[in-house]
Amino acid sequence: MVAEAGNGSEAVALALQHAPDVILLDLNMKGMSGLDTLRALRDEGVDARIIVLTVSDARSDLYALIDAGADGYLLKDSEPEQLLEHISAAAEGQNVISDAMADYLLARSEQRDPFTALTERELDVLQEVARGLSNKQVAAQLHISEETVKVHIRNILRKLDVRSRVAATVMYLEYKSH
């Protein structure tokens, strides 16, 4: 152990000063929350493995911290030996999640919105295409050039991993009907 911080701001300063390999971060801290501290660490370019150690078994906390760049999420009530194993695994580059929380991530990945990769403008284009509009009509509707519409459609097809605008439309309509 190189350092111990009493709050988020101190954690960021110490991480920049010592460049640790692994950071254990409590979710509930005085001042900055663990989530805000994690974001600050990542914004500052800290590339240490950051493991959140918490009592919270709330899905929303897990999702927010993983999305913000946490490399692990461990519950404090885990067995001490298991915590040590997870921390060692994280130091070796693995992402670690307490067993009790792993099912939440699995369930989330199965229902993940495939359209989150699209920009707002690409979604606008896809919605108009799904309404049956041609490229020219989409361009007029969105006040952009037809060439720009074509670029957006190419990006949509690539991001959704489909080969045609029909396939993208079907995917969009099926997903939105759930």
Short mmCIF file of N, CA and C in Angstrom, two decimals:
data_model
loop_
_atom_site.label_atom_id
_atom_site.label_comp_id
_atom_site.label_asym_id
_atom_site.label_seq_id
_atom_site.Cartn_x
_atom_site.Cartn_y
_atom_site.Cartn_z
N MET A 1 0.84 -1.17 0.00
CA MET A 1 0.00 0.00 0.00
C MET A 1 0.89 1.24 0.00
N VAL A 2 0.56 2.17 -0.92
CA VAL A 2 1.37 3.38 -1.02
C VAL A 2 0.75 4.56 -0.29
N ALA A 3 -0.59 4.62 -0.26
CA ALA A 3 -1.24 5.76 0.37
C ALA A 3 -2.68 5.44 0.73
N GLU A 4 -3.23 6.25 1.63
CA GLU A 4 -4.63 6.12 2.00
C GLU A 4 -5.22 7.53 2.00
N ALA A 5 -6.37 7.68 1.34
CA ALA A 5 -7.00 9.00 1.24
C ALA A 5 -8.25 9.05 2.10
N GLY A 6 -8.54 10.22 2.63
CA GLY A 6 -9.72 10.40 3.47
C GLY A 6 -10.94 10.86 2.70
N ASN A 7 -10.72 11.34 1.46
CA ASN A 7 -11.84 11.80 0.64
C ASN A 7 -11.46 11.74 -0.84
N GLY A 8 -12.41 12.05 -1.69
CA GLY A 8 -12.20 11.93 -3.13
C GLY A 8 -11.12 12.84 -3.68
N SER A 9 -11.12 14.10 -3.26
CA SER A 9 -10.11 15.05 -3.76
C SER A 9 -8.71 14.59 -3.40
N GLU A 10 -8.58 14.12 -2.16
CA GLU A 10 -7.28 13.61 -1.70
C GLU A 10 -6.88 12.37 -2.49
N ALA A 11 -7.87 11.53 -2.80
CA ALA A 11 -7.60 10.30 -3.58
C ALA A 11 -7.04 10.65 -4.95
N VAL A 12 -7.63 11.65 -5.59
CA VAL A 12 -7.15 12.06 -6.92
C VAL A 12 -5.72 12.59 -6.82
N ALA A 13 -5.48 13.46 -5.85
CA ALA A 13 -4.13 14.03 -5.67
C ALA A 13 -3.10 12.95 -5.39
N LEU A 14 -3.43 12.01 -4.50
CA LEU A 14 -2.49 10.93 -4.16
C LEU A 14 -2.26 9.99 -5.35
N ALA A 15 -3.30 9.74 -6.12
CA ALA A 15 -3.15 8.87 -7.29
C ALA A 15 -2.22 9.51 -8.31
N LEU A 16 -2.35 10.81 -8.49
CA LEU A 16 -1.47 11.51 -9.44
C LEU A 16 -0.03 11.54 -8.92
N GLN A 17 0.12 11.66 -7.61
CA GLN A 17 1.45 11.72 -7.01
C GLN A 17 2.16 10.36 -7.02
N HIS A 18 1.43 9.29 -6.70
CA HIS A 18 2.06 7.97 -6.51
C HIS A 18 1.90 7.01 -7.68
N ALA A 19 0.97 7.28 -8.61
CA ALA A 19 0.70 6.39 -9.75
C ALA A 19 0.59 4.92 -9.33
N PRO A 20 -0.37 4.59 -8.47
CA PRO A 20 -0.50 3.19 -8.01
C PRO A 20 -1.00 2.27 -9.12
N ASP A 21 -0.77 0.97 -8.94
CA ASP A 21 -1.26 -0.03 -9.90
C ASP A 21 -2.74 -0.30 -9.69
N VAL A 22 -3.17 -0.31 -8.42
CA VAL A 22 -4.56 -0.62 -8.07
C VAL A 22 -5.05 0.43 -7.07
N ILE A 23 -6.29 0.86 -7.26
CA ILE A 23 -6.93 1.77 -6.30
C ILE A 23 -8.20 1.11 -5.81
N LEU A 24 -8.33 0.99 -4.48
CA LEU A 24 -9.58 0.52 -3.88
C LEU A 24 -10.37 1.77 -3.50
N LEU A 25 -11.56 1.87 -4.03
CA LEU A 25 -12.36 3.07 -3.88
C LEU A 25 -13.68 2.76 -3.19
N ASP A 26 -13.95 3.45 -2.10
CA ASP A 26 -15.23 3.26 -1.40
C ASP A 26 -16.28 4.09 -2.13
N LEU A 27 -17.46 3.53 -2.30
CA LEU A 27 -18.53 4.25 -2.99
C LEU A 27 -19.04 5.42 -2.15
N ASN A 28 -19.19 5.20 -0.85
CA ASN A 28 -19.73 6.24 0.03
C ASN A 28 -18.61 6.91 0.81
N MET A 29 -18.28 8.13 0.38
CA MET A 29 -17.21 8.87 1.04
C MET A 29 -17.70 10.26 1.40
N LYS A 30 -16.97 10.93 2.28
CA LYS A 30 -17.28 12.32 2.60
C LYS A 30 -16.92 13.18 1.40
N GLY A 31 -17.72 14.21 1.17
CA GLY A 31 -17.42 15.11 0.05
C GLY A 31 -17.81 14.48 -1.27
N MET A 32 -16.82 14.29 -2.13
CA MET A 32 -17.07 13.68 -3.44
C MET A 32 -17.53 12.24 -3.25
N SER A 33 -18.52 11.84 -4.02
CA SER A 33 -18.95 10.43 -3.97
C SER A 33 -17.90 9.56 -4.64
N GLY A 34 -18.00 8.27 -4.44
CA GLY A 34 -17.10 7.34 -5.11
C GLY A 34 -17.21 7.45 -6.62
N LEU A 35 -18.44 7.64 -7.11
CA LEU A 35 -18.66 7.78 -8.56
C LEU A 35 -17.97 9.04 -9.08
N ASP A 36 -18.14 10.16 -8.39
CA ASP A 36 -17.49 11.40 -8.82
C ASP A 36 -15.97 11.29 -8.74
N THR A 37 -15.49 10.60 -7.72
CA THR A 37 -14.04 10.39 -7.58
C THR A 37 -13.52 9.54 -8.73
N LEU A 38 -14.25 8.48 -9.06
CA LEU A 38 -13.86 7.62 -10.18
C LEU A 38 -13.79 8.43 -11.47
N ARG A 39 -14.81 9.23 -11.72
CA ARG A 39 -14.81 10.06 -12.94
C ARG A 39 -13.63 11.02 -12.94
N ALA A 40 -13.36 11.64 -11.79
CA ALA A 40 -12.23 12.58 -11.69
C ALA A 40 -10.91 11.86 -11.95
N LEU A 41 -10.76 10.66 -11.40
CA LEU A 41 -9.53 9.89 -11.63
C LEU A 41 -9.35 9.58 -13.11
N ARG A 42 -10.42 9.15 -13.77
CA ARG A 42 -10.34 8.83 -15.20
C ARG A 42 -10.11 10.10 -16.02
N ASP A 43 -10.78 11.20 -15.64
CA ASP A 43 -10.59 12.47 -16.36
C ASP A 43 -9.15 12.96 -16.26
N GLU A 44 -8.50 12.68 -15.13
CA GLU A 44 -7.11 13.08 -14.92
C GLU A 44 -6.12 12.12 -15.60
N GLY A 45 -6.65 11.07 -16.23
CA GLY A 45 -5.78 10.14 -16.94
C GLY A 45 -5.16 9.07 -16.06
N VAL A 46 -5.68 8.88 -14.86
CA VAL A 46 -5.16 7.83 -13.98
C VAL A 46 -5.52 6.48 -14.59
N ASP A 47 -4.50 5.68 -14.90
CA ASP A 47 -4.77 4.40 -15.57
C ASP A 47 -4.66 3.20 -14.63
N ALA A 48 -4.64 3.47 -13.34
CA ALA A 48 -4.61 2.37 -12.36
C ALA A 48 -5.88 1.54 -12.49
N ARG A 49 -5.81 0.31 -12.05
CA ARG A 49 -7.00 -0.53 -11.97
C ARG A 49 -7.81 0.00 -10.78
N ILE A 50 -9.03 0.40 -11.02
CA ILE A 50 -9.85 0.98 -9.95
C ILE A 50 -10.96 0.01 -9.58
N ILE A 51 -10.91 -0.45 -8.34
CA ILE A 51 -11.88 -1.41 -7.82
C ILE A 51 -12.75 -0.70 -6.79
N VAL A 52 -14.04 -0.74 -7.00
CA VAL A 52 -14.97 -0.16 -6.04
C VAL A 52 -15.27 -1.21 -4.98
N LEU A 53 -15.09 -0.82 -3.74
CA LEU A 53 -15.35 -1.69 -2.59
C LEU A 53 -16.50 -1.05 -1.82
N THR A 54 -17.63 -1.73 -1.75
CA THR A 54 -18.84 -1.08 -1.23
C THR A 54 -19.78 -2.04 -0.53
N VAL A 55 -20.73 -1.47 0.21
CA VAL A 55 -21.81 -2.27 0.80
C VAL A 55 -23.03 -2.27 -0.12
N SER A 56 -23.02 -1.43 -1.15
CA SER A 56 -24.19 -1.28 -2.02
C SER A 56 -24.32 -2.43 -3.01
N ASP A 57 -25.47 -3.11 -2.94
CA ASP A 57 -25.74 -4.14 -3.93
C ASP A 57 -26.83 -3.66 -4.90
N ALA A 58 -26.93 -2.35 -5.06
CA ALA A 58 -27.92 -1.76 -5.98
C ALA A 58 -27.42 -1.85 -7.42
N ARG A 59 -28.27 -2.34 -8.30
CA ARG A 59 -27.92 -2.42 -9.73
C ARG A 59 -27.48 -1.08 -10.27
N SER A 60 -28.21 -0.03 -9.92
CA SER A 60 -27.93 1.29 -10.47
C SER A 60 -26.51 1.75 -10.11
N ASP A 61 -26.06 1.45 -8.90
CA ASP A 61 -24.69 1.80 -8.52
C ASP A 61 -23.69 1.01 -9.35
N LEU A 62 -23.92 -0.28 -9.48
CA LEU A 62 -23.03 -1.14 -10.27
C LEU A 62 -22.92 -0.61 -11.69
N TYR A 63 -24.06 -0.39 -12.35
CA TYR A 63 -24.07 0.07 -13.74
C TYR A 63 -23.35 1.42 -13.88
N ALA A 64 -23.65 2.36 -12.99
CA ALA A 64 -23.06 3.69 -13.08
C ALA A 64 -21.54 3.63 -12.94
N LEU A 65 -21.05 2.83 -12.00
CA LEU A 65 -19.61 2.75 -11.76
C LEU A 65 -18.88 2.00 -12.88
N ILE A 66 -19.47 0.93 -13.37
CA ILE A 66 -18.84 0.21 -14.48
C ILE A 66 -18.81 1.11 -15.72
N ASP A 67 -19.92 1.81 -15.99
CA ASP A 67 -19.98 2.72 -17.13
C ASP A 67 -18.98 3.86 -17.00
N ALA A 68 -18.68 4.27 -15.78
CA ALA A 68 -17.74 5.37 -15.55
C ALA A 68 -16.28 4.92 -15.59
N GLY A 69 -16.05 3.61 -15.73
CA GLY A 69 -14.68 3.14 -15.89
C GLY A 69 -14.10 2.31 -14.76
N ALA A 70 -14.94 1.85 -13.83
CA ALA A 70 -14.43 0.98 -12.77
C ALA A 70 -14.01 -0.36 -13.37
N ASP A 71 -12.92 -0.91 -12.84
CA ASP A 71 -12.42 -2.21 -13.31
C ASP A 71 -12.95 -3.35 -12.45
N GLY A 72 -13.65 -3.00 -11.39
CA GLY A 72 -14.20 -4.02 -10.52
C GLY A 72 -15.21 -3.43 -9.56
N TYR A 73 -16.05 -4.31 -9.03
CA TYR A 73 -17.08 -3.90 -8.08
C TYR A 73 -17.21 -5.02 -7.08
N LEU A 74 -16.69 -4.78 -5.88
CA LEU A 74 -16.67 -5.82 -4.86
C LEU A 74 -17.47 -5.40 -3.64
N LEU A 75 -18.25 -6.33 -3.13
CA LEU A 75 -19.05 -6.07 -1.94
C LEU A 75 -18.20 -6.29 -0.69
N LYS A 76 -18.33 -5.39 0.27
CA LYS A 76 -17.54 -5.47 1.49
C LYS A 76 -17.85 -6.72 2.31
N ASP A 77 -19.04 -7.28 2.14
CA ASP A 77 -19.38 -8.47 2.94
C ASP A 77 -18.90 -9.77 2.30
N SER A 78 -18.06 -9.66 1.26
CA SER A 78 -17.46 -10.86 0.65
C SER A 78 -16.46 -11.47 1.63
N GLU A 79 -16.19 -12.74 1.46
CA GLU A 79 -15.18 -13.40 2.30
C GLU A 79 -13.82 -12.74 2.07
N PRO A 80 -13.03 -12.54 3.13
CA PRO A 80 -11.73 -11.88 2.99
C PRO A 80 -10.82 -12.54 1.95
N GLU A 81 -10.80 -13.89 1.93
CA GLU A 81 -9.95 -14.58 0.95
C GLU A 81 -10.40 -14.27 -0.47
N GLN A 82 -11.72 -14.21 -0.65
CA GLN A 82 -12.26 -13.92 -1.98
C GLN A 82 -11.92 -12.48 -2.40
N LEU A 83 -12.01 -11.56 -1.47
CA LEU A 83 -11.63 -10.17 -1.77
C LEU A 83 -10.18 -10.10 -2.22
N LEU A 84 -9.29 -10.78 -1.49
CA LEU A 84 -7.87 -10.78 -1.86
C LEU A 84 -7.65 -11.39 -3.24
N GLU A 85 -8.35 -12.48 -3.53
CA GLU A 85 -8.24 -13.11 -4.86
C GLU A 85 -8.69 -12.14 -5.95
N HIS A 86 -9.83 -11.48 -5.71
CA HIS A 86 -10.35 -10.53 -6.70
C HIS A 86 -9.38 -9.35 -6.91
N ILE A 87 -8.83 -8.83 -5.83
CA ILE A 87 -7.91 -7.70 -5.94
C ILE A 87 -6.65 -8.12 -6.69
N SER A 88 -6.14 -9.31 -6.41
CA SER A 88 -4.97 -9.83 -7.15
C SER A 88 -5.29 -10.00 -8.62
N ALA A 89 -6.47 -10.53 -8.92
CA ALA A 89 -6.88 -10.73 -10.31
C ALA A 89 -7.00 -9.38 -11.02
N ALA A 90 -7.53 -8.38 -10.32
CA ALA A 90 -7.65 -7.04 -10.90
C ALA A 90 -6.27 -6.45 -11.20
N ALA A 91 -5.33 -6.67 -10.28
CA ALA A 91 -3.97 -6.17 -10.49
C ALA A 91 -3.34 -6.79 -11.72
N GLU A 92 -3.77 -8.00 -12.07
CA GLU A 92 -3.25 -8.69 -13.26
C GLU A 92 -4.03 -8.34 -14.53
N GLY A 93 -4.96 -7.39 -14.41
CA GLY A 93 -5.67 -6.93 -15.60
C GLY A 93 -7.07 -7.45 -15.80
N GLN A 94 -7.56 -8.28 -14.89
CA GLN A 94 -8.92 -8.80 -15.04
C GLN A 94 -9.93 -7.83 -14.45
N ASN A 95 -11.13 -7.84 -15.03
CA ASN A 95 -12.24 -7.10 -14.42
C ASN A 95 -12.87 -8.03 -13.40
N VAL A 96 -13.17 -7.52 -12.22
CA VAL A 96 -13.68 -8.37 -11.15
C VAL A 96 -14.99 -7.82 -10.60
N ILE A 97 -15.93 -8.74 -10.40
CA ILE A 97 -17.25 -8.40 -9.87
C ILE A 97 -17.60 -9.43 -8.81
N SER A 98 -18.11 -8.97 -7.68
CA SER A 98 -18.58 -9.93 -6.66
C SER A 98 -19.61 -10.84 -7.30
N ASP A 99 -19.55 -12.12 -6.91
CA ASP A 99 -20.47 -13.11 -7.49
C ASP A 99 -21.92 -12.66 -7.39
N ALA A 100 -22.28 -12.05 -6.26
CA ALA A 100 -23.67 -11.63 -6.04
C ALA A 100 -24.12 -10.57 -7.05
N MET A 101 -23.17 -9.88 -7.67
CA MET A 101 -23.50 -8.79 -8.60
C MET A 101 -23.35 -9.21 -10.06
N ALA A 102 -22.68 -10.30 -10.32
CA ALA A 102 -22.37 -10.71 -11.70
C ALA A 102 -23.63 -10.93 -12.53
N ASP A 103 -24.67 -11.49 -11.92
CA ASP A 103 -25.91 -11.74 -12.66
C ASP A 103 -26.53 -10.46 -13.18
N TYR A 104 -26.38 -9.36 -12.43
CA TYR A 104 -26.92 -8.08 -12.88
C TYR A 104 -26.27 -7.64 -14.19
N LEU A 105 -24.95 -7.82 -14.28
CA LEU A 105 -24.25 -7.42 -15.50
C LEU A 105 -24.64 -8.32 -16.66
N LEU A 106 -24.79 -9.61 -16.39
CA LEU A 106 -25.19 -10.55 -17.43
C LEU A 106 -26.57 -10.18 -17.96
N ALA A 107 -27.51 -9.94 -17.07
CA ALA A 107 -28.87 -9.58 -17.48
C ALA A 107 -28.86 -8.27 -18.27
N ARG A 108 -28.03 -7.35 -17.85
CA ARG A 108 -27.96 -6.06 -18.54
C ARG A 108 -27.42 -6.21 -19.95
N SER A 109 -26.39 -7.01 -20.12
CA SER A 109 -25.80 -7.17 -21.45
C SER A 109 -26.77 -7.85 -22.41
N GLU A 110 -27.65 -8.69 -21.87
CA GLU A 110 -28.62 -9.37 -22.72
C GLU A 110 -29.71 -8.42 -23.20
N GLN A 111 -29.97 -7.36 -22.45
CA GLN A 111 -31.03 -6.45 -22.85
C GLN A 111 -30.52 -5.07 -23.27
N ARG A 112 -29.25 -4.96 -23.50
CA ARG A 112 -28.64 -3.68 -23.83
C ARG A 112 -29.22 -3.10 -25.13
N ASP A 113 -29.48 -1.83 -25.11
CA ASP A 113 -30.04 -1.13 -26.26
C ASP A 113 -28.97 -1.04 -27.36
N PRO A 114 -29.20 -1.69 -28.52
CA PRO A 114 -28.20 -1.66 -29.58
C PRO A 114 -28.06 -0.27 -30.20
N PHE A 115 -28.99 0.62 -29.90
CA PHE A 115 -28.98 1.94 -30.53
C PHE A 115 -28.21 2.98 -29.74
N THR A 116 -27.66 2.60 -28.59
CA THR A 116 -26.90 3.57 -27.79
C THR A 116 -25.63 4.02 -28.50
N ALA A 117 -25.15 3.24 -29.45
CA ALA A 117 -23.94 3.60 -30.19
C ALA A 117 -24.22 4.69 -31.23
N LEU A 118 -25.48 4.90 -31.55
CA LEU A 118 -25.82 5.88 -32.58
C LEU A 118 -25.85 7.29 -32.00
N THR A 119 -25.43 8.25 -32.84
CA THR A 119 -25.53 9.65 -32.43
C THR A 119 -27.00 10.06 -32.50
N GLU A 120 -27.28 11.21 -31.92
CA GLU A 120 -28.66 11.71 -31.95
C GLU A 120 -29.12 11.92 -33.39
N ARG A 121 -28.24 12.45 -34.23
CA ARG A 121 -28.60 12.71 -35.63
C ARG A 121 -28.81 11.40 -36.38
N GLU A 122 -27.98 10.39 -36.11
CA GLU A 122 -28.18 9.09 -36.75
C GLU A 122 -29.52 8.48 -36.35
N LEU A 123 -29.90 8.66 -35.09
CA LEU A 123 -31.22 8.18 -34.65
C LEU A 123 -32.34 8.92 -35.37
N ASP A 124 -32.17 10.24 -35.56
CA ASP A 124 -33.17 11.02 -36.31
C ASP A 124 -33.32 10.45 -37.72
N VAL A 125 -32.20 10.19 -38.38
CA VAL A 125 -32.22 9.64 -39.74
C VAL A 125 -32.90 8.27 -39.73
N LEU A 126 -32.53 7.42 -38.79
CA LEU A 126 -33.12 6.07 -38.73
C LEU A 126 -34.63 6.14 -38.50
N GLN A 127 -35.08 7.05 -37.66
CA GLN A 127 -36.52 7.19 -37.42
C GLN A 127 -37.25 7.58 -38.70
N GLU A 128 -36.67 8.47 -39.48
CA GLU A 128 -37.30 8.90 -40.74
C GLU A 128 -37.28 7.76 -41.76
N VAL A 129 -36.18 7.03 -41.82
CA VAL A 129 -36.09 5.86 -42.72
C VAL A 129 -37.15 4.84 -42.32
N ALA A 130 -37.32 4.63 -41.02
CA ALA A 130 -38.30 3.67 -40.52
C ALA A 130 -39.73 4.10 -40.87
N ARG A 131 -39.93 5.40 -41.06
CA ARG A 131 -41.25 5.90 -41.48
C ARG A 131 -41.46 5.70 -42.98
N GLY A 132 -40.42 5.20 -43.67
CA GLY A 132 -40.55 4.91 -45.09
C GLY A 132 -40.07 6.00 -46.02
N LEU A 133 -39.39 7.00 -45.48
CA LEU A 133 -38.93 8.11 -46.32
C LEU A 133 -37.68 7.72 -47.11
N SER A 134 -37.57 8.29 -48.31
CA SER A 134 -36.37 8.10 -49.14
C SER A 134 -35.26 9.00 -48.60
N ASN A 135 -34.04 8.81 -49.10
CA ASN A 135 -32.92 9.66 -48.67
C ASN A 135 -33.23 11.13 -48.93
N LYS A 136 -33.80 11.41 -50.11
CA LYS A 136 -34.12 12.79 -50.48
C LYS A 136 -35.15 13.38 -49.50
N GLN A 137 -36.16 12.58 -49.15
CA GLN A 137 -37.20 13.05 -48.21
C GLN A 137 -36.63 13.24 -46.80
N VAL A 138 -35.75 12.33 -46.40
CA VAL A 138 -35.10 12.45 -45.08
C VAL A 138 -34.29 13.75 -45.04
N ALA A 139 -33.55 14.01 -46.12
CA ALA A 139 -32.73 15.22 -46.20
C ALA A 139 -33.60 16.47 -46.05
N ALA A 140 -34.72 16.49 -46.75
CA ALA A 140 -35.63 17.65 -46.68
C ALA A 140 -36.22 17.78 -45.28
N GLN A 141 -36.63 16.67 -44.71
CA GLN A 141 -37.26 16.66 -43.39
C GLN A 141 -36.30 17.17 -42.31
N LEU A 142 -35.02 16.77 -42.40
CA LEU A 142 -34.04 17.11 -41.36
C LEU A 142 -33.18 18.33 -41.72
N HIS A 143 -33.44 18.91 -42.91
CA HIS A 143 -32.70 20.09 -43.37
C HIS A 143 -31.20 19.83 -43.46
N ILE A 144 -30.86 18.69 -44.07
CA ILE A 144 -29.46 18.34 -44.33
C ILE A 144 -29.37 17.88 -45.78
N SER A 145 -28.16 17.72 -46.29
CA SER A 145 -28.01 17.29 -47.68
C SER A 145 -28.26 15.79 -47.82
N GLU A 146 -28.61 15.40 -49.03
CA GLU A 146 -28.84 13.97 -49.30
C GLU A 146 -27.55 13.18 -49.08
N GLU A 147 -26.43 13.79 -49.41
CA GLU A 147 -25.12 13.14 -49.21
C GLU A 147 -24.89 12.88 -47.72
N THR A 148 -25.25 13.82 -46.88
CA THR A 148 -25.10 13.66 -45.42
C THR A 148 -25.99 12.52 -44.93
N VAL A 149 -27.19 12.42 -45.48
CA VAL A 149 -28.09 11.32 -45.12
C VAL A 149 -27.42 9.99 -45.45
N LYS A 150 -26.81 9.91 -46.63
CA LYS A 150 -26.13 8.66 -47.05
C LYS A 150 -25.00 8.31 -46.09
N VAL A 151 -24.24 9.31 -45.66
CA VAL A 151 -23.15 9.08 -44.71
C VAL A 151 -23.72 8.55 -43.39
N HIS A 152 -24.79 9.19 -42.91
CA HIS A 152 -25.42 8.73 -41.67
C HIS A 152 -25.91 7.29 -41.80
N ILE A 153 -26.51 6.97 -42.93
CA ILE A 153 -27.03 5.60 -43.12
C ILE A 153 -25.88 4.59 -43.14
N ARG A 154 -24.78 4.93 -43.80
CA ARG A 154 -23.61 4.02 -43.79
C ARG A 154 -23.14 3.80 -42.36
N ASN A 155 -23.06 4.87 -41.57
CA ASN A 155 -22.63 4.75 -40.17
C ASN A 155 -23.61 3.91 -39.36
N ILE A 156 -24.90 4.11 -39.59
CA ILE A 156 -25.93 3.34 -38.88
C ILE A 156 -25.77 1.85 -39.18
N LEU A 157 -25.62 1.51 -40.45
CA LEU A 157 -25.49 0.10 -40.85
C LEU A 157 -24.25 -0.53 -40.20
N ARG A 158 -23.15 0.23 -40.21
CA ARG A 158 -21.91 -0.29 -39.61
C ARG A 158 -22.09 -0.49 -38.10
N LYS A 159 -22.63 0.50 -37.42
CA LYS A 159 -22.78 0.43 -35.97
C LYS A 159 -23.76 -0.65 -35.53
N LEU A 160 -24.82 -0.86 -36.32
CA LEU A 160 -25.81 -1.88 -35.96
C LEU A 160 -25.43 -3.25 -36.51
N ASP A 161 -24.37 -3.28 -37.32
CA ASP A 161 -23.89 -4.52 -37.93
C ASP A 161 -24.97 -5.19 -38.78
N VAL A 162 -25.59 -4.38 -39.64
CA VAL A 162 -26.57 -4.90 -40.60
C VAL A 162 -26.15 -4.44 -41.99
N ARG A 163 -26.73 -5.10 -43.02
CA ARG A 163 -26.29 -4.83 -44.39
C ARG A 163 -27.20 -3.90 -45.19
N SER A 164 -28.40 -3.66 -44.69
CA SER A 164 -29.31 -2.83 -45.48
C SER A 164 -30.15 -1.93 -44.59
N ARG A 165 -30.70 -0.89 -45.21
CA ARG A 165 -31.57 0.02 -44.45
C ARG A 165 -32.84 -0.69 -44.02
N VAL A 166 -33.25 -1.70 -44.80
CA VAL A 166 -34.43 -2.49 -44.43
C VAL A 166 -34.14 -3.25 -43.13
N ALA A 167 -32.96 -3.88 -43.05
CA ALA A 167 -32.59 -4.62 -41.84
C ALA A 167 -32.50 -3.68 -40.65
N ALA A 168 -31.94 -2.49 -40.86
CA ALA A 168 -31.84 -1.50 -39.78
C ALA A 168 -33.23 -1.06 -39.33
N THR A 169 -34.13 -0.87 -40.29
CA THR A 169 -35.50 -0.47 -39.97
C THR A 169 -36.22 -1.55 -39.18
N VAL A 170 -36.10 -2.80 -39.64
CA VAL A 170 -36.74 -3.91 -38.94
C VAL A 170 -36.21 -4.00 -37.51
N MET A 171 -34.89 -3.90 -37.36
CA MET A 171 -34.27 -3.96 -36.04
C MET A 171 -34.80 -2.83 -35.15
N TYR A 172 -34.88 -1.64 -35.72
CA TYR A 172 -35.35 -0.47 -34.97
C TYR A 172 -36.80 -0.67 -34.53
N LEU A 173 -37.66 -1.07 -35.45
CA LEU A 173 -39.08 -1.23 -35.14
C LEU A 173 -39.31 -2.37 -34.13
N GLU A 174 -38.56 -3.46 -34.28
CA GLU A 174 -38.69 -4.58 -33.33
C GLU A 174 -38.25 -4.16 -31.94
N TYR A 175 -37.13 -3.45 -31.87
CA TYR A 175 -36.62 -3.05 -30.56
C TYR A 175 -37.55 -2.05 -29.88
N LYS A 176 -38.05 -1.11 -30.66
CA LYS A 176 -38.92 -0.06 -30.09
C LYS A 176 -40.28 -0.62 -29.68
N SER A 177 -40.67 -1.77 -30.21
CA SER A 177 -41.98 -2.35 -29.85
C SER A 177 -41.93 -3.11 -28.53
N HIS A 178 -40.72 -3.34 -27.99
CA HIS A 178 -40.60 -4.09 -26.71
C HIS A 178 -40.87 -3.21 -25.54
#
